[in-house]
C-alpha atoms as an extended CHARMM CRD file, in Angstrom:
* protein
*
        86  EXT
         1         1  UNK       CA            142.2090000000       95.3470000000       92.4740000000  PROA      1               0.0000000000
         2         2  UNK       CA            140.3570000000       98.4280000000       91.1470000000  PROA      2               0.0000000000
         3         3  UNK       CA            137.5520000000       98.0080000000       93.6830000000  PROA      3               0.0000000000
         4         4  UNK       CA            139.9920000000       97.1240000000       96.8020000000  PROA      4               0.0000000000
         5         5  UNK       CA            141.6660000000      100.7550000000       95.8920000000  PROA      5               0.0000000000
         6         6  UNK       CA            138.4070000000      102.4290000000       95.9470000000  PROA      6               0.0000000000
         7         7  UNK       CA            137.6670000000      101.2010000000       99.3360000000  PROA      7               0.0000000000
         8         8  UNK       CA            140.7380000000      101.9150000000      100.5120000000  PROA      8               0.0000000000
         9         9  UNK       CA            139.9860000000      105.5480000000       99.6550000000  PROA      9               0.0000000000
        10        10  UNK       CA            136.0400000000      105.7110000000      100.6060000000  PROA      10              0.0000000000
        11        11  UNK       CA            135.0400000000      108.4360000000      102.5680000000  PROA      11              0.0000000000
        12        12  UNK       CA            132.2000000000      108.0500000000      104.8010000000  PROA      12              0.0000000000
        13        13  UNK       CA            130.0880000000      110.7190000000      105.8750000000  PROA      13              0.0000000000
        14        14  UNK       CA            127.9500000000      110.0910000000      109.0120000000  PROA      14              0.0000000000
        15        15  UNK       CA            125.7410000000      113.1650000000      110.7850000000  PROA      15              0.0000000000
        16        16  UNK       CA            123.7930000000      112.6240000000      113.9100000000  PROA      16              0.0000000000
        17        17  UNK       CA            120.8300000000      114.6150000000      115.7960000000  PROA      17              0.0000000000
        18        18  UNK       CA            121.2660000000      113.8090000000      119.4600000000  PROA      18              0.0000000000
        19        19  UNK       CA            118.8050000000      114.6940000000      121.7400000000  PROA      19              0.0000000000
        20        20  UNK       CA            120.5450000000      115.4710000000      125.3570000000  PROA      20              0.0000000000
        21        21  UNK       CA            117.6940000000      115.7890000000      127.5710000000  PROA      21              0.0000000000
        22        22  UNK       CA            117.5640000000      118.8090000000      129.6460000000  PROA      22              0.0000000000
        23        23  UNK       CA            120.6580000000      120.0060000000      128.1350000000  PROA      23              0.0000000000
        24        24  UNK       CA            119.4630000000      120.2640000000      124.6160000000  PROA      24              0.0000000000
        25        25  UNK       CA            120.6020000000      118.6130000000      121.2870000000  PROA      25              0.0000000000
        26        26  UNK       CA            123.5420000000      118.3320000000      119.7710000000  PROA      26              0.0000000000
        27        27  UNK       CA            124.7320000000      117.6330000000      116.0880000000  PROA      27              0.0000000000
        28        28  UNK       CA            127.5950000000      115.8400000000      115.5070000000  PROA      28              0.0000000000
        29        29  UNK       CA            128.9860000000      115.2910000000      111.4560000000  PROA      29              0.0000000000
        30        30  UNK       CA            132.1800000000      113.0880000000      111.3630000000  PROA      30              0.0000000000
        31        31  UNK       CA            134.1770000000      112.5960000000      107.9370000000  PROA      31              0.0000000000
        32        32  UNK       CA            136.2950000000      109.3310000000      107.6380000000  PROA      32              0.0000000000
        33        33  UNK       CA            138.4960000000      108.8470000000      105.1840000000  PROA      33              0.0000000000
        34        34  UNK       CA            141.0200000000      105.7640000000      105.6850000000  PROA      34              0.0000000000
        35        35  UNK       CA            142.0060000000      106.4360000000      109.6740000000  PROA      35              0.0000000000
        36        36  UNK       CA            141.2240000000      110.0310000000      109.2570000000  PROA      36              0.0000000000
        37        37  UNK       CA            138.3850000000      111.7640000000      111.4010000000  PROA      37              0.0000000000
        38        38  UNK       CA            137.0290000000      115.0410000000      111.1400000000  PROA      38              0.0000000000
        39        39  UNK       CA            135.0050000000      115.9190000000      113.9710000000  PROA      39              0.0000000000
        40        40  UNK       CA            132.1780000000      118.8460000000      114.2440000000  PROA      40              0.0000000000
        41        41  UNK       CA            129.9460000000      119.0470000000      117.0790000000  PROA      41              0.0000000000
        42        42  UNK       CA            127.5350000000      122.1060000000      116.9380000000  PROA      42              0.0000000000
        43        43  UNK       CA            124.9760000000      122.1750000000      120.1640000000  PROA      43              0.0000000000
        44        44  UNK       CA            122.0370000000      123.9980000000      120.9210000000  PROA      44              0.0000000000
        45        45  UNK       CA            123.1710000000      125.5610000000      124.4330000000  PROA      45              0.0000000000
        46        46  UNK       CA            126.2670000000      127.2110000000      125.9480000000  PROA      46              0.0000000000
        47        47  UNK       CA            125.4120000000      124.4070000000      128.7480000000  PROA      47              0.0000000000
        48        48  UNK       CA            125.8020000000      121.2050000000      126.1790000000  PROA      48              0.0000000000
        49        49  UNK       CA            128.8380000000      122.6330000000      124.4160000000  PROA      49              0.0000000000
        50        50  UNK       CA            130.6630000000      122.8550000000      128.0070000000  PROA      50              0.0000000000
        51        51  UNK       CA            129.9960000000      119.7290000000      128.6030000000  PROA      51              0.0000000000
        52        52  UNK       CA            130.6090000000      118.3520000000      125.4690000000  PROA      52              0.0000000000
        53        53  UNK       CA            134.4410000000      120.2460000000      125.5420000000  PROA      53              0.0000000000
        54        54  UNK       CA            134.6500000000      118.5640000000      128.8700000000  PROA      54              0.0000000000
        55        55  UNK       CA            134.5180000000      115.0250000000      127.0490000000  PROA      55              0.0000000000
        56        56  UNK       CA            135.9780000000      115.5270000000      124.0220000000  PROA      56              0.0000000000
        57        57  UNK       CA            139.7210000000      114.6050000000      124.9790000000  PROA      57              0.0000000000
        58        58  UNK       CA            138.5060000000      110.8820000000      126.1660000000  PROA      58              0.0000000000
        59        59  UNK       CA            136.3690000000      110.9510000000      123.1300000000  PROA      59              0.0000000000
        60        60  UNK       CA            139.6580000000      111.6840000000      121.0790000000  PROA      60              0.0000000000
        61        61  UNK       CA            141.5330000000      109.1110000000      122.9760000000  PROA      61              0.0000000000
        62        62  UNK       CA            139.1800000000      106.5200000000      123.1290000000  PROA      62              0.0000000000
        63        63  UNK       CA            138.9820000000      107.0010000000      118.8060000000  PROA      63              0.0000000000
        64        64  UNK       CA            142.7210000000      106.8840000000      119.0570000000  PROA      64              0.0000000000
        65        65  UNK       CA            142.8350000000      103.8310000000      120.9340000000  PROA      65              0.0000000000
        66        66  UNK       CA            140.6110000000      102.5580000000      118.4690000000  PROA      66              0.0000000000
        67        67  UNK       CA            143.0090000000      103.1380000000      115.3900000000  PROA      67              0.0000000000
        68        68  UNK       CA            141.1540000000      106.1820000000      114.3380000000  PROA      68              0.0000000000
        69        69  UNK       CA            144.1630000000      109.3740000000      113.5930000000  PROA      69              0.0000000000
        70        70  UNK       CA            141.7370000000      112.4930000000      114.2690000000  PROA      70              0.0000000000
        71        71  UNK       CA            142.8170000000      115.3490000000      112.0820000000  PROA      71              0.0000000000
        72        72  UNK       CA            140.2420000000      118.2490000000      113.5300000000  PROA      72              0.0000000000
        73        73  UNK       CA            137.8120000000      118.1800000000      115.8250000000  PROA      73              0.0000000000
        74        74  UNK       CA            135.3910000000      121.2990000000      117.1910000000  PROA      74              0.0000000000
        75        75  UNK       CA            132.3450000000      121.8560000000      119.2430000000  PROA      75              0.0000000000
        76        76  UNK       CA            130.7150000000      125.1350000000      118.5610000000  PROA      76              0.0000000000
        77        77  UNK       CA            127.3560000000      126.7690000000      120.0260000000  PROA      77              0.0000000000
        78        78  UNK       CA            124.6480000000      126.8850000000      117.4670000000  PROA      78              0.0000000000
        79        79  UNK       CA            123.8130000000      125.2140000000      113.6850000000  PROA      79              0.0000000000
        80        80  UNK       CA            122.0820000000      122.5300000000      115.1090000000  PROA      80              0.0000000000
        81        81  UNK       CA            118.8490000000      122.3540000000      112.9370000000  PROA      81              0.0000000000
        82        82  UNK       CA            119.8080000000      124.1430000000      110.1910000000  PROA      82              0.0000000000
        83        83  UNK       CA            122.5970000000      121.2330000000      109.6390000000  PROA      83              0.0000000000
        84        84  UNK       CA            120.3780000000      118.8550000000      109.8430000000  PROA      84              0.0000000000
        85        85  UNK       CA            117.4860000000      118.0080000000      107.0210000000  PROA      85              0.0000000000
        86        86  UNK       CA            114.7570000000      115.1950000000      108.2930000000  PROA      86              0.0000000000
């Protein structure tokens, strides 16, 4: 029973370095805990981040559909290597 609790209450941690082509790269760090998803997209041009604010209400409601409950989500310019350690 112990164990089933602690998966129950795992929190995952996943961060991706996305490469966008012409548009640049973008870093994305999610946080799931249960159904809960944090979002944080940080992108390396004024161009991507547009774009990525464009998408990010399908995004949300394709997570939602998906039984995901998304408690923040943000898309800012900049961060993008400096959040990211190969």
């Amino acid at each position: 029973d112990r164990k089933d609790n602690e998966a129950q209450h795992a929190t995952w941690h996943l961060t991706m370095l996305l490469d966008i082509g012409e548009f640049g790269e973008a870093l994305t760090k999610c946080k799931l805990n249960s159904e809960d998803l944090q979002l944080d997209i940080y992108t390396s041009s004024e161009a991507l981040k547009i774009r990525v604010l464009e998408f990010l209400p399908l995004l949300k409601k394709r997570l939602d559909s998906l039984g995901l409950n998304i408690i923040s989500s943000q898309c800012q310019l900049g961060g993008v290597r400096c959040g990211f350690s190969q």
